[in-house]
């Protein structure tokens, strides 16, 4: 149905408490990219919030894709459902399932040709023993406030640090750096979401003969990188060429980043921009 005809109760706990999980799945050449991995992560996130998973999600995704045209993005949301006010678990509460279908967002061409501008912020990523970033929940205020702070600094996106001051992730993307021909990306212990595209790019890079390590990355190491890029469902691979108003590497997308972008497109059989 059209979005303006859809209705969710004001007593739904997704509205009252941000008590929900979600995934965003895109297509390449009309085919959903790594749908199984997205649904597995959705199930893990739901289990982490003690939300029961409804049935029939994969079939519903197919229905949404058949109703659309061109490359599509499907956002899948599962909330705890309608219930009374309060935090007690209600075994009778029925989860709400919502799917939004839309064209894949188009980023400005300069983001891929020239790279995005990043900025650090004093807003830290949620610690794992608070609201675990490895759970993809709809509570996105931590990320949104950090993104807004970066935008106020004139940047396109933010680099969030964890409570130890280590590089974690961007507002909706994972971060990679290139140094001396090898790739580095923050480990899960840094407090990040294990990105579906991140995992794909790690395997792609290793298939192409590049060394990839997951570990602790300092802000200083990020600033001293030869290249930096972001990965996400909608961005795929996107270069970053400025950090805190200072050029990264040569200030233009680097050769290794461009090589991975080309390999990504060849593997999925469709352009990423």
Tab-separated table of C-alpha atoms in Angstrom:
chain	number	residue	atom	x	y	z
A	1	UNK	CA	0.000	0.000	0.000
A	2	UNK	CA	1.118	3.625	-0.372
A	3	UNK	CA	3.099	4.867	2.621
A	4	UNK	CA	0.514	7.522	3.493
A	5	UNK	CA	-2.134	4.801	3.866
A	6	UNK	CA	-0.119	2.595	6.225
A	7	UNK	CA	-0.903	2.739	9.945
A	8	UNK	CA	0.830	1.513	13.096
A	9	UNK	CA	-0.757	1.837	16.544
A	10	UNK	CA	0.547	4.570	18.849
A	11	UNK	CA	0.696	1.815	21.494
A	12	UNK	CA	3.253	-0.130	19.453
A	13	UNK	CA	6.429	-0.462	21.514
A	14	UNK	CA	8.506	0.369	18.451
A	15	UNK	CA	6.979	3.855	18.640
A	16	UNK	CA	6.850	4.132	22.433
A	17	UNK	CA	10.349	2.841	23.204
A	18	UNK	CA	12.252	2.426	19.932
A	19	UNK	CA	11.859	-1.256	20.779
A	20	UNK	CA	12.516	-2.804	17.379
A	21	UNK	CA	15.131	-4.190	15.013
A	22	UNK	CA	15.591	-3.683	11.296
A	23	UNK	CA	17.553	-4.544	8.172
A	24	UNK	CA	17.938	-2.782	4.837
A	25	UNK	CA	18.350	-5.015	1.792
A	26	UNK	CA	19.179	-3.724	-1.671
A	27	UNK	CA	19.156	-5.259	-5.119
A	28	UNK	CA	21.819	-5.455	-7.794
A	29	UNK	CA	20.434	-6.277	-11.210
A	30	UNK	CA	17.052	-6.778	-9.569
A	31	UNK	CA	18.342	-9.505	-7.226
A	32	UNK	CA	18.464	-8.967	-3.443
A	33	UNK	CA	22.071	-8.776	-2.249
A	34	UNK	CA	22.904	-11.295	0.499
A	35	UNK	CA	19.300	-11.551	1.731
A	36	UNK	CA	20.059	-14.664	3.762
A	37	UNK	CA	22.817	-12.898	5.690
A	38	UNK	CA	20.547	-9.922	6.372
A	39	UNK	CA	17.735	-12.134	7.667
A	40	UNK	CA	20.164	-14.072	9.874
A	41	UNK	CA	21.407	-10.822	11.406
A	42	UNK	CA	17.806	-9.640	11.868
A	43	UNK	CA	17.091	-12.825	13.798
A	44	UNK	CA	20.191	-12.349	15.975
A	45	UNK	CA	19.205	-8.758	16.704
A	46	UNK	CA	15.642	-9.783	17.578
A	47	UNK	CA	16.939	-12.506	19.906
A	48	UNK	CA	19.160	-9.922	21.609
A	49	UNK	CA	16.047	-7.833	22.378
A	50	UNK	CA	13.886	-10.896	23.241
A	51	UNK	CA	11.557	-10.147	20.315
A	52	UNK	CA	9.863	-13.088	18.621
A	53	UNK	CA	10.479	-13.211	14.885
A	54	UNK	CA	7.353	-13.316	12.697
A	55	UNK	CA	7.166	-15.821	9.869
A	56	UNK	CA	7.046	-15.171	6.151
A	57	UNK	CA	9.573	-12.328	5.940
A	58	UNK	CA	11.435	-13.657	2.908
A	59	UNK	CA	8.191	-14.088	0.959
A	60	UNK	CA	7.131	-10.580	1.952
A	61	UNK	CA	10.431	-9.185	0.645
A	62	UNK	CA	9.750	-10.894	-2.690
A	63	UNK	CA	6.282	-9.310	-2.793
A	64	UNK	CA	7.712	-5.840	-2.179
A	65	UNK	CA	10.394	-6.273	-4.847
A	66	UNK	CA	7.844	-7.433	-7.427
A	67	UNK	CA	5.836	-4.261	-6.769
A	68	UNK	CA	8.815	-1.978	-7.434
A	69	UNK	CA	10.836	-0.960	-10.470
A	70	UNK	CA	14.570	-0.699	-11.028
A	71	UNK	CA	17.055	-1.217	-8.212
A	72	UNK	CA	15.155	-1.397	-4.919
A	73	UNK	CA	15.893	-0.974	-1.234
A	74	UNK	CA	13.679	-2.863	1.235
A	75	UNK	CA	13.743	-1.842	4.878
A	76	UNK	CA	12.475	-4.653	7.131
A	77	UNK	CA	11.353	-3.659	10.630
A	78	UNK	CA	10.190	-5.943	13.433
A	79	UNK	CA	8.856	-4.271	16.593
A	80	UNK	CA	7.823	-5.872	19.865
A	81	UNK	CA	4.262	-4.962	18.935
A	82	UNK	CA	1.280	-3.312	20.574
A	83	UNK	CA	1.221	-3.505	24.361
A	84	UNK	CA	0.541	-1.682	27.579
A	85	UNK	CA	2.908	0.933	28.967
A	86	UNK	CA	5.781	-0.532	30.942
A	87	UNK	CA	8.759	-2.807	30.463
A	88	UNK	CA	7.364	-6.194	31.540
A	89	UNK	CA	7.551	-8.877	28.866
A	90	UNK	CA	4.106	-9.907	27.646
A	91	UNK	CA	4.031	-13.430	26.162
A	92	UNK	CA	0.854	-12.519	24.287
A	93	UNK	CA	2.418	-9.516	22.567
A	94	UNK	CA	2.453	-10.000	18.796
A	95	UNK	CA	5.397	-8.508	16.878
A	96	UNK	CA	4.655	-5.927	14.200
A	97	UNK	CA	6.274	-6.488	10.803
A	98	UNK	CA	6.690	-3.534	8.436
A	99	UNK	CA	8.441	-3.537	5.061
A	100	UNK	CA	9.214	-0.334	3.180
A	101	UNK	CA	10.109	-0.550	-0.498
A	102	UNK	CA	11.802	2.327	-2.314
A	103	UNK	CA	14.396	3.016	-5.016
A	104	UNK	CA	17.989	2.627	-3.866
A	105	UNK	CA	19.144	6.094	-2.698
A	106	UNK	CA	21.430	7.933	-5.105
A	107	UNK	CA	24.441	9.687	-3.583
A	108	UNK	CA	26.100	12.676	-5.249
A	109	UNK	CA	28.587	11.595	-7.918
A	110	UNK	CA	31.351	13.518	-6.133
A	111	UNK	CA	31.126	11.103	-3.191
A	112	UNK	CA	32.552	8.380	-5.443
A	113	UNK	CA	34.692	10.535	-7.746
A	114	UNK	CA	36.252	12.788	-5.093
A	115	UNK	CA	35.450	11.053	-1.796
A	116	UNK	CA	33.430	12.133	1.220
A	117	UNK	CA	34.535	14.448	4.001
A	118	UNK	CA	34.593	12.926	7.490
A	119	UNK	CA	34.780	14.525	10.918
A	120	UNK	CA	35.317	13.112	14.388
A	121	UNK	CA	33.001	13.999	17.253
A	122	UNK	CA	32.999	13.967	21.042
A	123	UNK	CA	29.869	11.782	20.957
A	124	UNK	CA	31.075	8.236	21.628
A	125	UNK	CA	29.628	5.021	20.196
A	126	UNK	CA	27.445	3.109	22.650
A	127	UNK	CA	29.560	0.689	24.716
A	128	UNK	CA	28.836	-3.002	24.227
A	129	UNK	CA	27.665	-3.426	27.822
A	130	UNK	CA	25.135	-0.611	27.397
A	131	UNK	CA	23.335	-0.976	24.041
A	132	UNK	CA	25.413	-3.419	22.024
A	133	UNK	CA	26.207	-1.908	18.586
A	134	UNK	CA	26.310	-5.418	17.089
A	135	UNK	CA	22.504	-5.480	17.425
A	136	UNK	CA	20.863	-3.576	14.564
A	137	UNK	CA	18.124	-1.820	16.504
A	138	UNK	CA	15.924	1.109	15.532
A	139	UNK	CA	17.312	3.127	18.437
A	140	UNK	CA	19.607	5.285	16.293
A	141	UNK	CA	19.859	8.464	18.359
A	142	UNK	CA	23.505	7.860	19.253
A	143	UNK	CA	24.398	7.681	15.569
A	144	UNK	CA	22.076	10.461	14.480
A	145	UNK	CA	23.378	12.969	17.030
A	146	UNK	CA	26.956	12.198	16.015
A	147	UNK	CA	26.044	12.598	12.333
A	148	UNK	CA	24.371	15.945	13.045
A	149	UNK	CA	27.501	17.118	14.855
A	150	UNK	CA	29.654	16.163	11.852
A	151	UNK	CA	27.298	17.982	9.489
A	152	UNK	CA	27.585	21.099	11.664
A	153	UNK	CA	31.345	20.830	11.115
A	154	UNK	CA	30.821	20.860	7.358
A	155	UNK	CA	31.515	17.139	6.844
A	156	UNK	CA	29.461	14.557	4.955
A	157	UNK	CA	29.643	11.876	7.654
A	158	UNK	CA	31.117	11.139	11.052
A	159	UNK	CA	33.858	8.942	12.483
A	160	UNK	CA	32.688	7.670	15.856
A	161	UNK	CA	35.150	6.550	18.505
A	162	UNK	CA	34.354	4.076	21.264
A	163	UNK	CA	34.660	4.773	24.978
A	164	UNK	CA	38.374	3.886	24.818
A	165	UNK	CA	38.986	6.477	22.090
A	166	UNK	CA	39.456	3.889	19.318
A	167	UNK	CA	37.905	4.166	15.851
A	168	UNK	CA	34.556	2.370	15.708
A	169	UNK	CA	32.380	3.203	12.687
A	170	UNK	CA	30.594	5.916	10.748
A	171	UNK	CA	26.926	6.824	11.252
A	172	UNK	CA	25.696	4.019	9.014
A	173	UNK	CA	28.845	2.514	7.544
A	174	UNK	CA	31.909	0.512	8.456
A	175	UNK	CA	35.366	2.055	8.057
A	176	UNK	CA	38.447	0.689	6.276
A	177	UNK	CA	41.894	2.206	5.910
A	178	UNK	CA	44.748	1.335	3.590
A	179	UNK	CA	48.347	1.566	4.754
A	180	UNK	CA	51.338	0.321	2.752
A	181	UNK	CA	49.102	-1.739	0.459
A	182	UNK	CA	47.243	-3.569	3.241
A	183	UNK	CA	43.724	-3.048	4.566
A	184	UNK	CA	42.733	-2.539	8.188
A	185	UNK	CA	39.266	-2.291	9.720
A	186	UNK	CA	38.056	-2.066	13.335
A	187	UNK	CA	37.432	-5.406	15.021
A	188	UNK	CA	34.047	-6.347	16.454
A	189	UNK	CA	35.428	-5.689	19.947
A	190	UNK	CA	35.715	-2.001	19.026
A	191	UNK	CA	31.920	-1.807	19.323
A	192	UNK	CA	30.700	-1.945	15.735
A	193	UNK	CA	27.904	-3.465	13.720
A	194	UNK	CA	29.176	-6.451	11.754
A	195	UNK	CA	28.271	-5.094	8.342
A	196	UNK	CA	27.024	-7.458	5.637
A	197	UNK	CA	28.861	-5.399	3.002
A	198	UNK	CA	31.898	-5.162	5.318
A	199	UNK	CA	32.171	-8.959	5.400
A	200	UNK	CA	31.716	-9.140	1.622
A	201	UNK	CA	34.484	-6.574	1.033
A	202	UNK	CA	36.872	-8.381	3.389
A	203	UNK	CA	36.423	-11.592	1.404
A	204	UNK	CA	36.625	-9.705	-1.905
A	205	UNK	CA	39.889	-8.029	-0.902
A	206	UNK	CA	41.438	-11.310	0.218
A	207	UNK	CA	40.303	-12.994	-3.014
A	208	UNK	CA	42.169	-10.228	-4.854
A	209	UNK	CA	45.352	-10.914	-2.899
A	210	UNK	CA	45.187	-8.020	-0.432
A	211	UNK	CA	46.035	-8.475	3.235
A	212	UNK	CA	43.163	-7.544	5.577
A	213	UNK	CA	43.437	-7.286	9.352
A	214	UNK	CA	40.710	-6.600	11.902
A	215	UNK	CA	41.999	-4.901	15.018
A	216	UNK	CA	42.305	-1.740	17.086
A	217	UNK	CA	42.643	1.460	15.055
A	218	UNK	CA	43.536	4.794	16.619
A	219	UNK	CA	42.369	8.160	15.278
A	220	UNK	CA	46.023	8.936	14.564
A	221	UNK	CA	46.347	5.816	12.402
A	222	UNK	CA	43.239	6.817	10.470
A	223	UNK	CA	44.653	10.292	9.847
A	224	UNK	CA	47.961	8.791	8.675
A	225	UNK	CA	46.300	6.315	6.296
A	226	UNK	CA	47.141	6.209	2.603
A	227	UNK	CA	43.456	5.663	1.782
A	228	UNK	CA	40.156	5.468	3.669
A	229	UNK	CA	36.797	4.167	2.512
A	230	UNK	CA	33.359	3.324	3.895
A	231	UNK	CA	31.191	0.282	3.240
A	232	UNK	CA	27.446	-0.154	3.675
A	233	UNK	CA	24.384	-1.593	1.969
A	234	UNK	CA	23.522	1.628	0.131
A	235	UNK	CA	27.044	3.023	-0.333
A	236	UNK	CA	28.705	-0.295	-1.302
A	237	UNK	CA	32.298	1.089	-1.294
A	238	UNK	CA	32.667	4.850	-0.960
A	239	UNK	CA	36.041	6.657	-0.720
A	240	UNK	CA	36.753	9.149	2.070
A	241	UNK	CA	39.410	11.746	1.318
A	242	UNK	CA	39.157	14.340	4.118
A	243	UNK	CA	39.168	13.847	7.895
A	244	UNK	CA	38.674	16.821	10.203
A	245	UNK	CA	39.324	19.213	7.277
A	246	UNK	CA	42.704	17.585	6.513
A	247	UNK	CA	43.209	15.550	3.300
A	248	UNK	CA	43.702	11.802	3.726
A	249	UNK	CA	46.558	10.393	1.654
A	250	UNK	CA	46.671	12.357	-1.573
A	251	UNK	CA	43.235	13.862	-1.040
A	252	UNK	CA	41.715	11.786	-3.857
A	253	UNK	CA	40.333	8.230	-3.984
A	254	UNK	CA	43.282	5.860	-3.906
A	255	UNK	CA	44.243	3.096	-6.335
A	256	UNK	CA	43.390	0.215	-3.990
A	257	UNK	CA	39.978	1.694	-3.205
A	258	UNK	CA	39.225	2.174	-6.903
A	259	UNK	CA	40.365	-1.388	-7.609
A	260	UNK	CA	38.003	-2.774	-4.977
A	261	UNK	CA	35.137	-0.667	-6.321
A	262	UNK	CA	35.702	-2.162	-9.774
A	263	UNK	CA	35.962	-5.686	-8.353
A	264	UNK	CA	32.772	-5.146	-6.351
A	265	UNK	CA	30.884	-4.099	-9.462
A	266	UNK	CA	32.228	-7.082	-11.391
A	267	UNK	CA	31.218	-9.484	-8.610
A	268	UNK	CA	27.632	-8.180	-8.244
A	269	UNK	CA	27.214	-7.532	-11.972
A	270	UNK	CA	25.910	-3.992	-11.556
A	271	UNK	CA	27.210	-0.441	-10.903
A	272	UNK	CA	27.462	0.670	-7.281
A	273	UNK	CA	26.615	4.316	-7.867
